[in-house]
Short mmCIF file of C-alpha atoms in Angstrom, two decimals:
data_model
loop_
_atom_site.label_atom_id
_atom_site.label_comp_id
_atom_site.label_asym_id
_atom_site.label_seq_id
_atom_site.Cartn_x
_atom_site.Cartn_y
_atom_site.Cartn_z
CA GLN L 1 -22.63 -20.27 2.55
CA LYS L 2 -19.67 -20.75 4.86
CA GLU L 3 -20.11 -18.59 7.94
CA VAL L 4 -18.10 -17.56 10.94
CA GLU L 5 -20.14 -16.18 13.82
CA GLN L 6 -19.08 -14.06 16.75
CA ASN L 7 -20.98 -12.05 19.33
CA SER L 8 -20.27 -8.43 18.41
CA GLY L 9 -20.27 -7.33 22.06
CA PRO L 10 -19.06 -5.13 23.54
CA LEU L 11 -17.57 -7.48 26.11
CA SER L 12 -16.52 -5.46 29.12
CA VAL L 13 -14.11 -6.87 31.72
CA PRO L 14 -12.17 -5.23 34.55
CA GLU L 15 -8.41 -4.93 34.33
CA GLY L 16 -6.72 -8.14 35.48
CA ALA L 17 -9.69 -10.36 34.68
CA ILE L 18 -9.94 -13.15 32.12
CA ALA L 19 -11.67 -12.22 28.86
CA SER L 20 -13.32 -15.06 26.98
CA LEU L 21 -14.10 -14.61 23.29
CA ASN L 22 -16.05 -17.17 21.31
CA CYS L 23 -16.52 -18.10 17.68
CA THR L 24 -18.51 -20.74 15.81
CA TYR L 25 -18.12 -21.79 12.22
CA SER L 26 -20.38 -23.59 9.80
CA ASP L 27 -17.88 -25.42 7.56
CA ARG L 28 -17.21 -28.71 9.33
CA GLY L 29 -14.20 -29.47 7.14
CA SER L 30 -12.30 -26.31 8.09
CA GLN L 31 -8.77 -27.05 9.25
CA SER L 32 -7.15 -23.78 10.25
CA PHE L 33 -8.34 -21.18 12.72
CA PHE L 34 -6.92 -17.81 13.55
CA TRP L 35 -7.47 -14.98 15.98
CA TYR L 36 -6.65 -11.44 14.89
CA ARG L 37 -6.76 -8.24 16.90
CA GLN L 38 -7.90 -5.07 15.17
CA TYR L 39 -7.64 -1.64 16.71
CA SER L 40 -10.04 0.96 15.36
CA GLY L 41 -8.98 2.11 11.90
CA LYS L 42 -6.06 -0.31 11.78
CA SER L 43 -5.34 -3.60 10.08
CA PRO L 44 -5.84 -7.10 11.52
CA GLU L 45 -2.87 -8.28 13.56
CA LEU L 46 -2.34 -12.02 14.00
CA ILE L 47 -2.44 -13.17 17.63
CA MET L 48 -2.84 -16.94 17.47
CA SER L 49 -3.30 -19.81 15.08
CA ILE L 50 -4.68 -23.22 16.04
CA TYR L 51 -5.03 -26.30 13.91
CA SER L 52 -5.69 -29.21 16.32
CA ASN L 53 -8.35 -29.87 18.93
CA GLY L 54 -7.43 -28.70 22.40
CA ASP L 55 -5.64 -25.71 23.85
CA LYS L 56 -2.72 -23.68 22.58
CA GLU L 57 -1.09 -21.15 24.88
CA ASP L 58 1.07 -18.16 23.99
CA GLY L 59 1.83 -15.81 26.85
CA ARG L 60 -1.44 -14.38 28.20
CA PHE L 61 -3.42 -15.84 25.30
CA THR L 62 -4.95 -19.31 25.03
CA ALA L 63 -6.79 -20.51 21.96
CA GLN L 64 -9.16 -23.45 22.29
CA LEU L 65 -10.51 -25.53 19.44
CA ASN L 66 -13.32 -28.08 19.44
CA LYS L 67 -13.90 -29.32 15.90
CA ALA L 68 -16.78 -31.60 16.91
CA SER L 69 -18.69 -28.58 18.22
CA GLN L 70 -17.30 -26.28 15.49
CA TYR L 71 -16.20 -23.87 18.17
CA VAL L 72 -13.08 -21.78 18.69
CA SER L 73 -12.37 -19.54 21.64
CA LEU L 74 -9.70 -17.14 22.82
CA LEU L 75 -8.93 -16.52 26.47
CA ILE L 76 -6.97 -13.46 27.51
CA ARG L 77 -5.59 -13.69 31.03
CA ASP L 78 -4.71 -10.65 33.14
CA SER L 79 -6.53 -8.36 30.70
CA GLN L 80 -4.98 -4.93 30.24
CA PRO L 81 -6.57 -1.69 28.96
CA SER L 82 -4.26 -2.02 25.93
CA ASP L 83 -6.11 -5.24 25.05
CA SER L 84 -9.20 -3.15 24.28
CA ALA L 85 -9.81 -3.83 20.59
CA THR L 86 -11.95 -5.87 18.23
CA TYR L 87 -10.99 -9.54 18.06
CA LEU L 88 -11.59 -11.26 14.75
CA CYS L 89 -12.00 -14.99 14.34
CA ALA L 90 -10.91 -16.25 10.91
CA VAL L 91 -11.22 -19.67 9.32
CA ASN L 92 -9.60 -21.24 6.28
CA PRO L 93 -12.57 -23.03 4.69
CA THR L 94 -12.59 -26.27 2.74
CA GLY L 95 -12.82 -25.98 -0.99
CA SER L 96 -10.18 -23.29 -1.07
CA GLY L 97 -7.74 -25.59 -2.81
CA ASN L 98 -4.23 -24.42 -2.18
CA THR L 99 -5.14 -20.84 -1.32
CA GLY L 100 -4.89 -19.44 2.15
CA LYS L 101 -8.24 -17.70 1.83
CA LEU L 102 -9.79 -16.63 5.14
CA ILE L 103 -13.41 -16.17 6.13
CA PHE L 104 -13.77 -13.67 8.96
CA GLY L 105 -16.36 -13.26 11.66
CA GLN L 106 -17.73 -9.80 12.37
CA GLY L 107 -15.51 -9.49 15.44
CA THR L 108 -16.08 -9.05 19.17
CA THR L 109 -15.28 -5.68 20.71
CA LEU L 110 -13.46 -6.05 24.02
CA GLN L 111 -13.32 -3.23 26.54
CA VAL L 112 -10.94 -3.61 29.48
CA LYS L 113 -11.75 -1.09 32.20
CA PRO L 114 -8.99 0.14 34.54
CA GLU P 1 10.52 -7.80 11.41
CA PRO P 2 9.31 -8.29 7.83
CA GLU P 3 6.00 -6.65 7.07
CA VAL P 4 3.51 -6.04 4.29
CA THR P 5 3.48 -2.42 3.17
CA GLN P 6 0.69 -0.65 1.32
CA THR P 7 0.50 2.67 -0.48
CA PRO P 8 -1.18 5.06 -0.36
CA SER P 9 -2.62 5.04 3.14
CA HIS P 10 -5.60 7.09 1.97
CA GLN P 11 -6.94 7.63 -1.53
CA VAL P 12 -9.81 9.89 -2.46
CA THR P 13 -11.20 9.51 -5.95
CA GLN P 14 -14.18 10.61 -7.97
CA MET P 15 -16.81 8.11 -9.00
CA GLY P 16 -15.96 6.54 -12.33
CA GLN P 17 -12.22 7.05 -11.98
CA GLU P 18 -9.65 4.27 -11.99
CA VAL P 19 -7.57 3.63 -8.89
CA ILE P 20 -4.55 1.45 -8.29
CA LEU P 21 -3.71 0.29 -4.80
CA ARG P 22 -0.19 -0.93 -4.21
CA CYS P 23 1.28 -3.52 -1.90
CA VAL P 24 4.72 -4.93 -1.22
CA PRO P 25 4.27 -8.40 0.32
CA ILE P 26 6.75 -10.01 2.69
CA SER P 27 9.76 -10.91 0.56
CA ASN P 28 9.80 -14.71 0.93
CA HIS P 29 6.03 -15.10 0.73
CA LEU P 30 4.54 -16.65 -2.37
CA TYR P 31 0.79 -16.10 -2.00
CA PHE P 32 -0.83 -12.71 -2.04
CA TYR P 33 -4.33 -11.56 -1.19
CA TRP P 34 -6.62 -8.58 -1.21
CA TYR P 35 -9.37 -8.14 1.35
CA ARG P 36 -11.70 -5.24 1.95
CA GLN P 37 -13.57 -3.97 4.96
CA ILE P 38 -16.49 -1.60 4.56
CA LEU P 39 -16.84 0.63 7.62
CA GLY P 40 -18.47 -1.30 10.45
CA GLN P 41 -18.57 -4.58 8.53
CA LYS P 42 -16.61 -7.81 8.26
CA VAL P 43 -13.27 -8.23 6.57
CA GLU P 44 -14.13 -9.81 3.19
CA PHE P 45 -11.92 -11.87 0.91
CA LEU P 46 -11.53 -10.50 -2.61
CA VAL P 47 -8.82 -12.48 -4.38
CA SER P 48 -5.80 -14.70 -3.95
CA PHE P 49 -2.82 -14.72 -6.31
CA TYR P 50 -0.02 -17.21 -6.82
CA ASN P 51 2.56 -17.76 -9.52
CA ASN P 52 1.30 -14.77 -11.49
CA GLU P 53 -2.25 -16.07 -11.63
CA ILE P 54 -5.46 -15.60 -9.70
CA SER P 55 -6.00 -18.78 -7.69
CA GLU P 56 -9.37 -17.86 -6.22
CA LYS P 57 -11.71 -14.88 -6.28
CA SER P 58 -14.94 -13.96 -4.55
CA GLU P 59 -18.22 -12.77 -6.00
CA ILE P 60 -17.22 -9.22 -5.09
CA PHE P 61 -14.22 -9.42 -7.44
CA ASP P 62 -16.05 -8.68 -10.67
CA ASP P 63 -14.78 -7.37 -14.01
CA GLN P 64 -14.13 -3.95 -12.48
CA PHE P 65 -11.30 -5.41 -10.43
CA SER P 66 -7.95 -6.74 -11.56
CA VAL P 67 -4.70 -7.70 -9.88
CA GLU P 68 -1.17 -7.73 -11.15
CA ARG P 69 2.36 -8.35 -10.03
CA PRO P 70 4.12 -5.90 -12.35
CA ASP P 71 7.60 -6.59 -10.99
CA GLY P 72 9.35 -8.75 -8.43
CA SER P 73 8.11 -6.85 -5.41
CA ASN P 74 4.82 -5.04 -6.01
CA PHE P 75 1.30 -6.49 -6.03
CA THR P 76 -1.47 -4.18 -7.22
CA LEU P 77 -5.24 -4.01 -7.13
CA LYS P 78 -6.90 -1.94 -9.85
CA ILE P 79 -10.49 -0.80 -9.76
CA ARG P 80 -11.38 0.30 -13.26
CA SER P 81 -14.39 2.54 -12.68
CA THR P 82 -14.99 3.24 -9.03
CA LYS P 83 -18.45 3.31 -7.48
CA LEU P 84 -19.55 4.91 -4.24
CA GLU P 85 -19.94 1.44 -2.73
CA ASP P 86 -16.25 0.69 -3.35
CA SER P 87 -15.44 3.02 -0.44
CA ALA P 88 -13.73 0.78 2.11
CA MET P 89 -10.43 -0.17 3.70
CA TYR P 90 -8.47 -2.42 1.39
CA PHE P 91 -5.98 -4.76 2.98
CA CYS P 92 -3.23 -6.65 1.25
CA ALA P 93 -1.98 -9.84 2.88
CA SER P 94 0.63 -12.46 2.14
CA THR P 95 1.41 -16.02 3.20
CA MET P 96 4.44 -18.19 2.76
CA GLY P 97 2.40 -21.16 1.62
CA GLY P 98 -1.03 -21.59 0.14
CA GLY P 99 -2.67 -24.47 1.92
CA PRO P 100 -4.23 -24.61 5.35
CA ASN P 101 -1.98 -24.07 8.36
CA THR P 102 -0.45 -20.97 6.82
CA GLU P 103 -0.52 -17.63 8.63
CA ALA P 104 -1.56 -14.48 6.82
CA PHE P 105 0.04 -11.13 7.60
CA PHE P 106 -1.77 -7.96 6.70
CA GLY P 107 -0.58 -4.58 5.54
CA GLN P 108 -1.74 -1.41 7.25
CA GLY P 109 -4.44 -0.87 4.63
CA THR P 110 -5.49 1.77 2.13
CA ARG P 111 -8.61 3.73 2.94
CA LEU P 112 -10.40 4.34 -0.35
CA THR P 113 -13.01 7.08 -0.41
CA VAL P 114 -15.10 7.43 -3.56
CA VAL P 115 -16.93 10.75 -3.85
#
């Protein structure tokens, strides 16, 4: 069973701080990793994709990938109250052929306090 | 900005009834997906669809479910005889390509309530 694990939280950080969200995955052959943000009752919204080991930065967001440790993380700098949401880690597993199937973690709820 | 659109936003149906959920994927995308999310649970893959065929389906996607692309723009999910446990948010998604390294964009979802 291919799994994606996240701490459900809530993770509470003060406004302006760095929020660090973590994800581990069981399928060692996975190649593509995604972070989605989901507000309550809404659909997943793509924030970042990462495919290679190392860091990828986009504005206040940095995704980090370590395939040897099967670990993906998302850093949010200068956290704002509007960042309060559930952050979903998603992985494209091996054995999916040419489909873009995603396996999701259960999500980490982030609360940014003013 | 192109987006995936879903209708209806909310559907209430009686147990045993058939429902059809509709999606219009992003116009230049070739791969289409349905996911569901039961309240408080993970987003779960149901099915992927390419070139008018199912390319992969999960264990959840049993004989009660079917998908179709009836015309050049719509992509539908049909549940033949709904059960209480089918109550969930159903999300349609699309990607330009089908392999890894392809980003999926989700519609706003249809909340299905089976009573």
